[in-house]
PDB file of C-alpha atoms in Angstrom:
ATOM      1  CA  MET A  54     119.269  49.045  92.866  1.00 45.00           C
ATOM      2  CA  SER A  55     116.841  49.136  89.894  1.00 61.00           C
ATOM      3  CA  THR A  56     113.562  51.025  90.095  1.00 74.00           C
ATOM      4  CA  ASP A  57     111.584  47.822  89.439  1.00 81.00           C
ATOM      5  CA  TYR A  58     113.186  46.254  92.516  1.00 83.00           C
ATOM      6  CA  LEU A  59     112.267  49.329  94.550  1.00 83.00           C
ATOM      7  CA  LEU A  60     108.606  49.019  93.564  1.00 91.00           C
ATOM      8  CA  LYS A  61     108.478  45.669  95.367  1.00 89.00           C
ATOM      9  CA  GLU A  62     109.125  47.516  98.630  1.00 84.00           C
ATOM     10  CA  PHE A  63     106.001  49.692  98.337  1.00 91.00           C
ATOM     11  CA  LYS A  64     102.306  49.191  99.086  1.00 93.00           C
ATOM     12  CA  VAL A  65      99.673  50.832  96.867  1.00 97.00           C
ATOM     13  CA  LEU A  66      95.993  51.440  97.609  1.00 98.00           C
ATOM     14  CA  LEU A  67      93.719  51.985  94.582  1.00 97.00           C
ATOM     15  CA  VAL A  68      90.360  53.614  95.345  1.00 97.00           C
ATOM     16  CA  GLU A  69      87.968  53.245  92.397  1.00 95.00           C
ATOM     17  CA  ASP A  70      84.249  52.434  92.223  1.00 93.00           C
ATOM     18  CA  GLU A  71      84.367  51.331  88.571  1.00 92.00           C
ATOM     19  CA  GLN A  72      85.372  47.682  88.756  1.00 92.00           C
ATOM     20  CA  ASN A  73      86.586  47.513  85.141  1.00 93.00           C
ATOM     21  CA  ILE A  74      89.062  50.342  85.758  1.00 92.00           C
ATOM     22  CA  SER A  75      90.389  48.953  89.048  1.00 94.00           C
ATOM     23  CA  LYS A  76      90.759  45.512  87.453  1.00 94.00           C
ATOM     24  CA  LEU A  77      92.551  46.989  84.414  1.00 93.00           C
ATOM     25  CA  LEU A  78      95.055  48.918  86.513  1.00 95.00           C
ATOM     26  CA  LYS A  79      95.698  46.099  88.971  1.00 96.00           C
ATOM     27  CA  GLU A  80      96.326  43.615  86.158  1.00 96.00           C
ATOM     28  CA  ALA A  81      98.568  46.096  84.337  1.00 95.00           C
ATOM     29  CA  ILE A  82     100.813  47.245  87.184  1.00 95.00           C
ATOM     30  CA  GLY A  83      99.773  45.513  90.425  1.00 95.00           C
ATOM     31  CA  ASP A  84     102.410  42.768  90.318  1.00 95.00           C
ATOM     32  CA  TYR A  85     105.225  45.330  90.384  1.00 95.00           C
ATOM     33  CA  PHE A  86     104.434  46.224  93.991  1.00 95.00           C
ATOM     34  CA  PHE A  87     104.689  44.578  97.408  1.00 92.00           C
ATOM     35  CA  SER A  88     100.899  44.824  97.565  1.00 95.00           C
ATOM     36  CA  PHE A  89      98.182  46.472  95.472  1.00 97.00           C
ATOM     37  CA  THR A  90      94.989  46.768  97.525  1.00 97.00           C
ATOM     38  CA  LEU A  91      91.580  47.798  96.165  1.00 97.00           C
ATOM     39  CA  ALA A  92      88.819  49.866  97.770  1.00 96.00           C
ATOM     40  CA  LYS A  93      85.532  50.782  96.097  1.00 95.00           C
ATOM     41  CA  ASP A  94      84.778  54.057  97.895  1.00 95.00           C
ATOM     42  CA  GLY A  95      86.288  56.652 100.204  1.00 94.00           C
ATOM     43  CA  LEU A  96      84.969  55.157 103.440  1.00 96.00           C
ATOM     44  CA  GLU A  97      86.370  51.715 102.670  1.00 96.00           C
ATOM     45  CA  ALA A  98      89.649  53.362 101.673  1.00 96.00           C
ATOM     46  CA  ILE A  99      90.020  55.050 105.070  1.00 96.00           C
ATOM     47  CA  GLU A 100      89.699  51.671 106.790  1.00 95.00           C
ATOM     48  CA  LYS A 101      92.244  50.178 104.369  1.00 96.00           C
ATOM     49  CA  VAL A 102      94.687  53.009 105.101  1.00 95.00           C
ATOM     50  CA  LYS A 103      94.457  52.183 108.805  1.00 91.00           C
ATOM     51  CA  SER A 104      94.906  48.415 108.333  1.00 91.00           C
ATOM     52  CA  VAL A 105      97.213  48.144 105.300  1.00 91.00           C
ATOM     53  CA  LYS A 106      99.228  51.364 105.816  1.00 90.00           C
ATOM     54  CA  PRO A 107      99.871  51.940 102.102  1.00 93.00           C
ATOM     55  CA  ASP A 108     102.789  54.051 100.931  1.00 92.00           C
ATOM     56  CA  ILE A 109     100.862  55.504  97.966  1.00 95.00           C
ATOM     57  CA  ILE A 110      97.168  56.090  97.262  1.00 97.00           C
ATOM     58  CA  ILE A 111      95.673  56.236  93.762  1.00 96.00           C
ATOM     59  CA  THR A 112      92.065  57.442  93.715  1.00 94.00           C
ATOM     60  CA  ASP A 113      89.120  58.447  91.574  1.00 91.00           C
ATOM     61  CA  ILE A 114      87.217  61.613  92.543  1.00 88.00           C
ATOM     62  CA  MET A 115      83.536  60.795  91.948  1.00 87.00           C
ATOM     63  CA  MET A 116      82.633  57.841  94.182  1.00 89.00           C
ATOM     64  CA  PRO A 117      79.703  56.858  96.413  1.00 88.00           C
ATOM     65  CA  LYS A 118      79.662  57.484 100.190  1.00 90.00           C
ATOM     66  CA  LEU A 119      82.799  59.690 100.195  1.00 90.00           C
ATOM     67  CA  ASP A 120      84.465  61.235  97.152  1.00 89.00           C
ATOM     68  CA  GLY A 121      88.195  61.144  96.470  1.00 89.00           C
ATOM     69  CA  LEU A 122      88.974  64.727  97.438  1.00 89.00           C
ATOM     70  CA  GLU A 123      87.056  64.574 100.740  1.00 92.00           C
ATOM     71  CA  MET A 124      88.657  61.195 101.458  1.00 95.00           C
ATOM     72  CA  THR A 125      92.120  62.635 100.803  1.00 93.00           C
ATOM     73  CA  LYS A 126      91.456  65.607 103.062  1.00 92.00           C
ATOM     74  CA  LYS A 127      90.289  63.298 105.866  1.00 93.00           C
ATOM     75  CA  ILE A 128      93.287  60.957 105.509  1.00 94.00           C
ATOM     76  CA  LYS A 129      95.787  63.814 105.496  1.00 92.00           C
ATOM     77  CA  GLU A 130      94.165  65.546 108.473  1.00 90.00           C
ATOM     78  CA  GLU A 131      93.561  62.466 110.635  1.00 90.00           C
ATOM     79  CA  ILE A 132      95.926  59.660 109.581  1.00 88.00           C
ATOM     80  CA  ASP A 133      98.970  60.604 107.510  1.00 88.00           C
ATOM     81  CA  GLU A 134      99.527  64.115 106.184  1.00 86.00           C
ATOM     82  CA  ASN A 135     102.527  63.059 104.086  1.00 87.00           C
ATOM     83  CA  ILE A 136     101.088  60.132 102.119  1.00 93.00           C
ATOM     84  CA  PRO A 137     101.272  60.748  98.345  1.00 95.00           C
ATOM     85  CA  VAL A 138      97.871  60.749  96.624  1.00 95.00           C
ATOM     86  CA  ILE A 139      97.469  60.389  92.860  1.00 94.00           C
ATOM     87  CA  VAL A 140      94.125  61.243  91.280  1.00 91.00           C
ATOM     88  CA  LEU A 141      92.629  59.496  88.248  1.00 89.00           C
ATOM     89  CA  SER A 142      89.591  61.443  87.064  1.00 83.00           C
ATOM     90  CA  ALA A 143      87.414  62.163  84.051  1.00 80.00           C
ATOM     91  CA  PHE A 144      87.169  65.748  85.248  1.00 70.00           C
ATOM     92  CA  SER A 145      89.571  68.371  83.970  1.00 65.00           C
ATOM     93  CA  GLU A 146      87.780  71.499  85.208  1.00 61.00           C
ATOM     94  CA  LYS A 147      90.067  74.163  86.579  1.00 64.00           C
ATOM     95  CA  GLN A 148      88.219  74.375  89.921  1.00 68.00           C
ATOM     96  CA  ARG A 149      88.579  70.652  90.604  1.00 71.00           C
ATOM     97  CA  LEU A 150      92.261  70.798  89.762  1.00 71.00           C
ATOM     98  CA  LEU A 151      92.719  73.756  92.111  1.00 73.00           C
ATOM     99  CA  ASN A 152      90.829  71.929  94.889  1.00 74.00           C
ATOM    100  CA  ALA A 153      93.095  68.919  94.393  1.00 74.00           C
ATOM    101  CA  ILE A 154      96.193  71.091  94.687  1.00 74.00           C
ATOM    102  CA  ASP A 155      94.848  72.748  97.837  1.00 77.00           C
ATOM    103  CA  ILE A 156      94.517  69.435  99.692  1.00 82.00           C
ATOM    104  CA  GLY A 157      97.915  68.151  98.621  1.00 81.00           C
ATOM    105  CA  ILE A 158      97.299  65.889  95.625  1.00 87.00           C
ATOM    106  CA  THR A 159     100.663  64.706  94.278  1.00 87.00           C
ATOM    107  CA  LYS A 160      99.627  64.052  90.644  1.00 90.00           C
ATOM    108  CA  TYR A 161      96.477  64.295  88.530  1.00 87.00           C
ATOM    109  CA  PHE A 162      95.814  61.958  85.568  1.00 89.00           C
ATOM    110  CA  ILE A 163      92.839  62.581  83.265  1.00 86.00           C
ATOM    111  CA  LYS A 164      90.814  59.535  82.151  1.00 84.00           C
ATOM    112  CA  PRO A 165      91.233  57.697  79.885  1.00 85.00           C
ATOM    113  CA  PHE A 166      94.816  57.169  81.054  1.00 87.00           C
ATOM    114  CA  ASP A 167      97.649  54.907  79.956  1.00 92.00           C
ATOM    115  CA  PRO A 168      98.644  52.443  82.725  1.00 94.00           C
ATOM    116  CA  ASP A 169     102.260  52.612  81.529  1.00 94.00           C
ATOM    117  CA  GLU A 170     102.209  56.376  82.035  1.00 94.00           C
ATOM    118  CA  VAL A 171     100.967  55.872  85.595  1.00 94.00           C
ATOM    119  CA  LEU A 172     103.664  53.241  86.201  1.00 95.00           C
ATOM    120  CA  ASP A 173     106.394  55.542  84.876  1.00 94.00           C
ATOM    121  CA  TYR A 174     105.296  58.232  87.315  1.00 95.00           C
ATOM    122  CA  LEU A 175     105.181  55.746  90.206  1.00 95.00           C
ATOM    123  CA  LYS A 176     108.764  54.675  89.442  1.00 94.00           C
ATOM    124  CA  LYS A 177     109.899  58.289  89.805  1.00 93.00           C
ATOM    125  CA  LEU A 178     107.842  58.711  92.953  1.00 94.00           C
ATOM    126  CA  VAL A 179     109.182  55.621  94.753  1.00 91.00           C
ATOM    127  CA  THR A 180     112.744  56.744  94.027  1.00 88.00           C
ATOM    128  CA  LYS A 181     112.009  59.905  96.011  1.00 87.00           C
ATOM    129  CA  LEU A 182     110.112  58.049  98.734  1.00 87.00           C
ATOM    130  CA  ASP A 183     112.848  55.462  99.156  1.00 81.00           C
ATOM    131  CA  LYS A 184     115.248  58.157 100.327  1.00 75.00           C
ATOM    132  CA  LYS A 185     112.822  58.975 103.150  1.00 76.00           C
ATOM    133  CA  ARG A 186     111.836  55.479 104.220  1.00 77.00           C
ATOM    134  CA  VAL A 187     114.651  54.863 106.718  1.00 81.00           C
ATOM    135  CA  PHE A 188     114.341  56.789 109.976  1.00 85.00           C
ATOM    136  CA  LYS A 189     117.649  56.737 111.871  1.00 85.00           C
ATOM    137  CA  LEU A 190     117.277  56.521 115.628  1.00 88.00           C
ATOM    138  CA  SER A 191     120.913  55.939 116.510  1.00 84.00           C
ATOM    139  CA  LYS A 192     124.071  54.650 114.891  1.00 82.00           C
ATOM    140  CA  ASP A 193     122.770  51.078 115.198  1.00 85.00           C
ATOM    141  CA  ILE A 194     118.967  51.439 115.415  1.00 90.00           C
ATOM    142  CA  TYR A 195     116.730  52.452 112.523  1.00 90.00           C
ATOM    143  CA  TYR A 196     113.100  52.154 111.481  1.00 90.00           C
ATOM    144  CA  ASP A 197     112.121  51.064 107.963  1.00 86.00           C
ATOM    145  CA  LYS A 198     108.802  52.785 107.215  1.00 78.00           C
ATOM    146  CA  ASN A 199     107.959  50.522 104.281  1.00 70.00           C
ATOM    147  CA  LYS A 200     108.466  47.280 106.154  1.00 74.00           C
ATOM    148  CA  ASN A 201     107.144  48.754 109.435  1.00 81.00           C
ATOM    149  CA  ASN A 202     110.067  47.097 111.210  1.00 88.00           C
ATOM    150  CA  LEU A 203     112.652  48.289 113.714  1.00 92.00           C
ATOM    151  CA  PHE A 204     116.239  47.135 113.237  1.00 92.00           C
ATOM    152  CA  LYS A 205     119.182  47.023 115.618  1.00 89.00           C
ATOM    153  CA  ASN A 206     122.590  46.085 114.237  1.00 88.00           C
ATOM    154  CA  GLU A 207     120.781  45.022 111.015  1.00 85.00           C
ATOM    155  CA  LYS A 208     118.597  42.537 112.909  1.00 91.00           C
ATOM    156  CA  ILE A 209     114.847  42.926 113.351  1.00 92.00           C
ATOM    157  CA  ILE A 210     113.667  43.750 116.858  1.00 94.00           C
ATOM    158  CA  ASN A 211     110.594  41.592 117.400  1.00 94.00           C
ATOM    159  CA  LEU A 212     107.740  43.925 118.231  1.00 95.00           C
ATOM    160  CA  THR A 213     104.072  43.094 118.701  1.00 95.00           C
ATOM    161  CA  LYS A 214     101.485  44.647 116.374  1.00 92.00           C
ATOM    162  CA  ARG A 215     100.542  47.128 119.117  1.00 95.00           C
ATOM    163  CA  GLU A 216     104.190  48.077 119.696  1.00 95.00           C
ATOM    164  CA  LYS A 217     104.643  48.633 115.959  1.00 93.00           C
ATOM    165  CA  ASN A 218     101.549  50.838 115.888  1.00 92.00           C
ATOM    166  CA  PHE A 219     102.959  52.834 118.809  1.00 95.00           C
ATOM    167  CA  LEU A 220     106.311  53.313 117.081  1.00 93.00           C
ATOM    168  CA  PHE A 221     104.632  54.252 113.784  1.00 89.00           C
ATOM    169  CA  LEU A 222     102.479  56.828 115.588  1.00 92.00           C
ATOM    170  CA  LEU A 223     105.453  58.510 117.280  1.00 93.00           C
ATOM    171  CA  ILE A 224     107.604  58.561 114.146  1.00 90.00           C
ATOM    172  CA  LYS A 225     104.744  59.851 111.983  1.00 86.00           C
ATOM    173  CA  ASN A 226     104.325  62.785 114.387  1.00 89.00           C
ATOM    174  CA  TYR A 227     108.043  63.440 114.994  1.00 89.00           C
ATOM    175  CA  PRO A 228     109.254  65.923 116.223  1.00 89.00           C
ATOM    176  CA  ASN A 229     105.894  66.709 117.823  1.00 92.00           C
ATOM    177  CA  ILE A 230     104.574  65.344 121.109  1.00 95.00           C
ATOM    178  CA  VAL A 231     101.759  62.778 120.866  1.00 96.00           C
ATOM    179  CA  GLU A 232      99.135  63.284 123.553  1.00 96.00           C
ATOM    180  CA  VAL A 233      98.416  60.448 125.978  1.00 95.00           C
ATOM    181  CA  ASP A 234      94.752  60.203 124.921  1.00 94.00           C
ATOM    182  CA  LYS A 235      95.761  59.917 121.260  1.00 94.00           C
ATOM    183  CA  ILE A 236      98.148  57.062 122.097  1.00 96.00           C
ATOM    184  CA  LYS A 237      95.494  55.248 124.136  1.00 95.00           C
ATOM    185  CA  ASP A 238      92.883  55.635 121.382  1.00 94.00           C
ATOM    186  CA  THR A 239      95.322  54.278 118.800  1.00 92.00           C
ATOM    187  CA  LEU A 240      96.574  51.311 120.819  1.00 95.00           C
ATOM    188  CA  TRP A 241      93.396  50.291 122.639  1.00 95.00           C
ATOM    189  CA  GLU A 242      90.561  51.513 120.439  1.00 88.00           C
ATOM    190  CA  GLY A 243      87.263  50.732 122.140  1.00 85.00           C
ATOM    191  CA  GLU A 244      88.987  49.307 125.229  1.00 90.00           C
ATOM    192  CA  GLU A 245      89.498  50.636 128.726  1.00 86.00           C
ATOM    193  CA  SER A 246      93.036  51.997 129.088  1.00 90.00           C
ATOM    194  CA  SER A 247      94.497  53.565 132.212  1.00 93.00           C
ATOM    195  CA  ASP A 248      97.657  55.648 132.582  1.00 92.00           C
ATOM    196  CA  GLU A 249      99.195  52.740 134.439  1.00 95.00           C
ATOM    197  CA  ARG A 250      98.511  50.403 131.514  1.00 95.00           C
ATOM    198  CA  LEU A 251     100.224  52.834 129.151  1.00 96.00           C
ATOM    199  CA  ARG A 252     103.236  53.254 131.453  1.00 95.00           C
ATOM    200  CA  THR A 253     103.626  49.461 131.711  1.00 96.00           C
ATOM    201  CA  PHE A 254     103.377  49.159 127.936  1.00 97.00           C
ATOM    202  CA  ILE A 255     106.057  51.816 127.356  1.00 96.00           C
ATOM    203  CA  LYS A 256     108.356  50.285 129.988  1.00 95.00           C
ATOM    204  CA  ARG A 257     108.188  46.957 128.129  1.00 96.00           C
ATOM    205  CA  PHE A 258     108.729  48.732 124.797  1.00 95.00           C
ATOM    206  CA  ARG A 259     111.842  50.469 126.140  1.00 94.00           C
ATOM    207  CA  SER A 260     113.233  47.180 127.444  1.00 93.00           C
ATOM    208  CA  LYS A 261     113.018  45.751 123.908  1.00 92.00           C
ATOM    209  CA  THR A 262     114.505  48.792 122.179  1.00 91.00           C
ATOM    210  CA  SER A 263     116.331  51.473 124.152  1.00 89.00           C
ATOM    211  CA  LYS A 264     115.553  53.167 127.444  1.00 88.00           C
ATOM    212  CA  ASN A 265     115.999  56.590 125.789  1.00 87.00           C
ATOM    213  CA  LEU A 266     114.058  55.922 122.614  1.00 90.00           C
ATOM    214  CA  VAL A 267     110.762  57.315 123.939  1.00 93.00           C
ATOM    215  CA  LYS A 268     110.705  60.493 126.007  1.00 93.00           C
ATOM    216  CA  ASN A 269     107.892  61.424 128.389  1.00 94.00           C
ATOM    217  CA  ILE A 270     106.941  65.103 128.453  1.00 93.00           C
ATOM    218  CA  SER A 271     105.189  65.511 131.809  1.00 91.00           C
ATOM    219  CA  GLY A 272     101.550  66.471 131.508  1.00 88.00           C
ATOM    220  CA  GLN A 273     101.631  66.435 127.696  1.00 93.00           C
ATOM    221  CA  GLY A 274     102.502  63.052 126.226  1.00 95.00           C
ATOM    222  CA  TYR A 275     105.354  61.181 124.535  1.00 96.00           C
ATOM    223  CA  LEU A 276     107.678  61.680 121.605  1.00 94.00           C
ATOM    224  CA  ILE A 277     110.336  59.708 119.792  1.00 91.00           C
ATOM    225  CA  SER A 278     113.776  60.946 120.781  1.00 85.00           C
ATOM    226  CA  PRO A 279     116.539  59.800 118.427  1.00 83.00           C
ATOM    227  CA  GLN A 280     119.009  62.462 119.528  1.00 63.00           C
ATOM    228  CA  ASP A 281     119.101  61.084 123.070  1.00 54.00           C
ATOM    229  CA  ILE A 282     120.139  57.520 122.243  1.00 46.00           C
TER     230      ILE A 282
END
């Protein structure tokens, strides 16, 4: 499989308040990817991460409302600690570089940058990410993180958007337990949700997938349990 073909499996989020730069980069490399979404500041980017679920984030540092480093810290602490973040910045000061390293920045490009150089790095990155995208749950069930789909015997198991969000949440936190309140907040944000509603939801989810796929830890929450299938 060529690297260019692999790029088509990945979603990129570009966070940049300078429209000419975001337009330049999207026109130069955007078509290589499954999707190439734009956000103009850190707050908008956080919402895009929740809705689009990008595989890679590329961001500026100096932006209105929420800068790139604070945005990255928030995303890694609250949404996805493993998402790769690439910084494009006019700043090359040692302290900023050290701050970027501290919060888990994957790569740092100094402006002005060459879009081809960014693309070359992304090709290397997706090769590494591709090896981690399939989460095996049993000999015949696996989850493709890029497609956000669950497969059984190579066929897609039809899950609702809420069921996919539930699965994504458990796998993202594996092997840790996800607390009941966290699950409720994720699945029914802003809605009333009882324990009974959650139990009914999980019972239906198990009937579609496997009765042993999700384990209940009494008084704590739920976790994905591939070893028990």
